[in-house]
Amino acid sequence: MPRNFVIPINHSDASKWAIEWASKNVIRQDDHVTLVHVLEGNYASIRKPINSEHDGVKEASVFVSSLTQLLHDCHVEVIYLEGERQIELLQYISDTKPDLVIIGSRSLRGVKKFVLKSTSHYLADHSPVPVMILHSNDQ
């Protein structure tokens, strides 16, 4: 039976690492993977998907395209949302209830973790489904 995964992405190496690791170790043929990219900025657009004509989507499309190529033999969907990253991701996860959320971490520590708002730890604390946080070996 196919499983459903959500992988939040941004332009970081941590996102690429999460997809690479998941494709080798977790994701199987016929699984469904949703890559969710939140463009921060216009908080008035909370919980509204963004169409492909949005400037942020155009800028992200090359990066996202390279990430989707890392996922073999599974169904991949890309969702773009706009708003505050943590809030939008949590709402999307709560609405769709995937089997697992897989997220890369920049391995923030101390004050940086507090100031930069670790999305991975926020999701681990608030998500209604399990969250797997992946730390790159070289971080």
Short mmCIF file of C-alpha atoms in Angstrom, two decimals:
data_model
loop_
_atom_site.label_atom_id
_atom_site.label_comp_id
_atom_site.label_asym_id
_atom_site.label_seq_id
_atom_site.Cartn_x
_atom_site.Cartn_y
_atom_site.Cartn_z
CA MET A 1 0.00 0.00 0.00
CA PRO A 2 1.43 3.42 -0.94
CA ARG A 3 2.43 5.69 1.90
CA ASN A 4 2.13 9.48 2.00
CA PHE A 5 5.05 11.70 2.96
CA VAL A 6 5.43 15.45 3.27
CA ILE A 7 8.88 16.97 2.89
CA PRO A 8 9.05 20.70 3.62
CA ILE A 9 11.68 22.34 1.40
CA ASN A 10 13.49 25.61 0.99
CA HIS A 11 16.70 26.65 -0.75
CA SER A 12 18.93 25.02 1.86
CA ASP A 13 21.33 22.10 1.68
CA ALA A 14 19.31 20.57 4.51
CA SER A 15 16.30 20.23 2.19
CA LYS A 16 18.38 18.52 -0.46
CA TRP A 17 19.93 16.23 2.17
CA ALA A 18 16.49 15.26 3.50
CA ILE A 19 15.26 14.30 0.04
CA GLU A 20 18.43 12.37 -0.81
CA TRP A 21 18.37 10.46 2.46
CA ALA A 22 14.64 9.75 2.31
CA SER A 23 14.82 8.52 -1.29
CA LYS A 24 17.54 6.03 -0.33
CA ASN A 25 16.20 4.91 3.05
CA VAL A 26 12.47 5.47 3.43
CA ILE A 27 10.59 6.14 0.20
CA ARG A 28 9.57 3.13 -1.85
CA GLN A 29 8.18 2.69 -5.30
CA ASP A 30 4.57 3.91 -5.56
CA ASP A 31 4.77 6.06 -2.42
CA HIS A 32 3.35 9.59 -2.65
CA VAL A 33 5.70 12.46 -1.75
CA THR A 34 4.54 16.04 -1.42
CA LEU A 35 7.25 18.69 -1.41
CA VAL A 36 5.92 21.80 0.33
CA HIS A 37 7.67 25.11 -0.28
CA VAL A 38 6.47 28.11 1.72
CA LEU A 39 7.24 31.52 0.31
CA GLU A 40 7.36 33.90 3.22
CA GLY A 41 6.07 37.40 2.90
CA ASN A 42 2.42 38.19 2.34
CA TYR A 43 0.76 36.99 5.52
CA ALA A 44 -2.61 38.08 4.18
CA SER A 45 -2.50 35.05 1.84
CA ILE A 46 -2.34 32.50 4.63
CA ARG A 47 -3.48 28.98 3.66
CA LYS A 48 -3.97 29.81 0.00
CA PRO A 49 -1.98 27.82 -2.56
CA ILE A 50 0.01 29.97 -4.98
CA ASN A 51 -0.31 29.62 -8.73
CA SER A 52 2.67 29.11 -11.02
CA GLU A 53 2.67 32.74 -12.18
CA HIS A 54 3.73 34.01 -8.73
CA ASP A 55 7.26 35.51 -8.84
CA GLY A 56 8.43 33.39 -5.90
CA VAL A 57 7.31 30.20 -7.65
CA LYS A 58 9.16 31.15 -10.82
CA GLU A 59 12.35 31.75 -8.82
CA ALA A 60 12.01 28.48 -6.90
CA SER A 61 11.02 26.28 -9.84
CA VAL A 62 14.60 25.47 -10.98
CA PHE A 63 15.66 24.50 -7.46
CA VAL A 64 12.50 22.48 -6.88
CA SER A 65 12.88 20.75 -10.23
CA SER A 66 16.37 19.57 -9.25
CA LEU A 67 14.95 18.18 -5.99
CA THR A 68 12.15 16.26 -7.67
CA GLN A 69 14.72 14.49 -9.85
CA LEU A 70 16.18 12.94 -6.68
CA LEU A 71 12.95 11.06 -6.08
CA HIS A 72 12.69 7.94 -8.23
CA ASP A 73 9.73 5.67 -8.88
CA CYS A 74 7.31 7.51 -6.65
CA HIS A 75 4.56 10.03 -7.22
CA VAL A 76 5.82 13.55 -6.50
CA GLU A 77 3.65 16.60 -6.00
CA VAL A 78 4.92 20.12 -5.34
CA ILE A 79 2.82 22.54 -3.30
CA TYR A 80 3.66 26.22 -2.95
CA LEU A 81 2.15 28.17 -0.07
CA GLU A 82 2.62 31.73 1.08
CA GLY A 83 2.79 33.00 4.63
CA GLU A 84 4.71 32.29 7.81
CA ARG A 85 6.64 29.06 7.22
CA GLN A 86 5.94 27.27 10.50
CA ILE A 87 2.25 28.15 10.58
CA GLU A 88 1.63 27.25 6.95
CA LEU A 89 3.46 23.93 7.18
CA LEU A 90 1.67 22.93 10.36
CA GLN A 91 -1.71 23.80 8.86
CA TYR A 92 -0.95 21.85 5.67
CA ILE A 93 0.21 18.82 7.67
CA SER A 94 -2.85 19.01 9.93
CA ASP A 95 -5.15 19.19 6.91
CA THR A 96 -3.55 16.39 4.87
CA LYS A 97 -2.42 13.99 7.65
CA PRO A 98 0.54 12.32 5.88
CA ASP A 99 2.03 9.14 7.30
CA LEU A 100 5.28 10.94 8.05
CA VAL A 101 6.88 14.38 7.72
CA ILE A 102 10.56 14.28 6.76
CA ILE A 103 12.49 17.51 7.26
CA GLY A 104 16.12 18.51 7.06
CA SER A 105 17.67 20.53 9.85
CA ARG A 106 20.33 23.22 9.71
CA SER A 107 21.42 22.04 13.16
CA LEU A 108 20.94 25.41 14.80
CA ARG A 109 22.14 25.64 18.36
CA GLY A 110 21.65 27.99 21.29
CA VAL A 111 20.56 31.55 20.55
CA LYS A 112 20.49 31.00 16.76
CA LYS A 113 17.93 28.23 17.21
CA PHE A 114 15.73 30.57 19.24
CA VAL A 115 16.15 33.65 17.02
CA LEU A 116 15.89 31.86 13.67
CA LYS A 117 12.92 29.74 14.78
CA SER A 118 13.81 26.14 14.04
CA THR A 119 11.02 24.92 11.78
CA SER A 120 11.94 21.28 12.26
CA HIS A 121 11.64 21.46 16.04
CA TYR A 122 8.46 23.50 15.83
CA LEU A 123 6.87 20.80 13.66
CA ALA A 124 8.15 18.03 15.95
CA ASP A 125 6.51 19.77 18.91
CA HIS A 126 3.18 20.60 17.23
CA SER A 127 2.54 18.16 14.37
CA PRO A 128 -0.37 15.72 14.66
CA VAL A 129 1.70 13.14 12.71
CA PRO A 130 5.25 11.81 13.26
CA VAL A 131 8.13 14.06 12.18
CA MET A 132 11.56 12.72 11.21
CA ILE A 133 14.30 15.35 11.55
CA LEU A 134 17.42 14.65 9.51
CA HIS A 135 20.78 16.18 10.30
CA SER A 136 23.43 16.06 7.61
CA ASN A 137 26.69 14.35 8.59
CA ASP A 138 28.70 17.38 7.47
CA GLN A 139 26.68 19.98 9.39
#
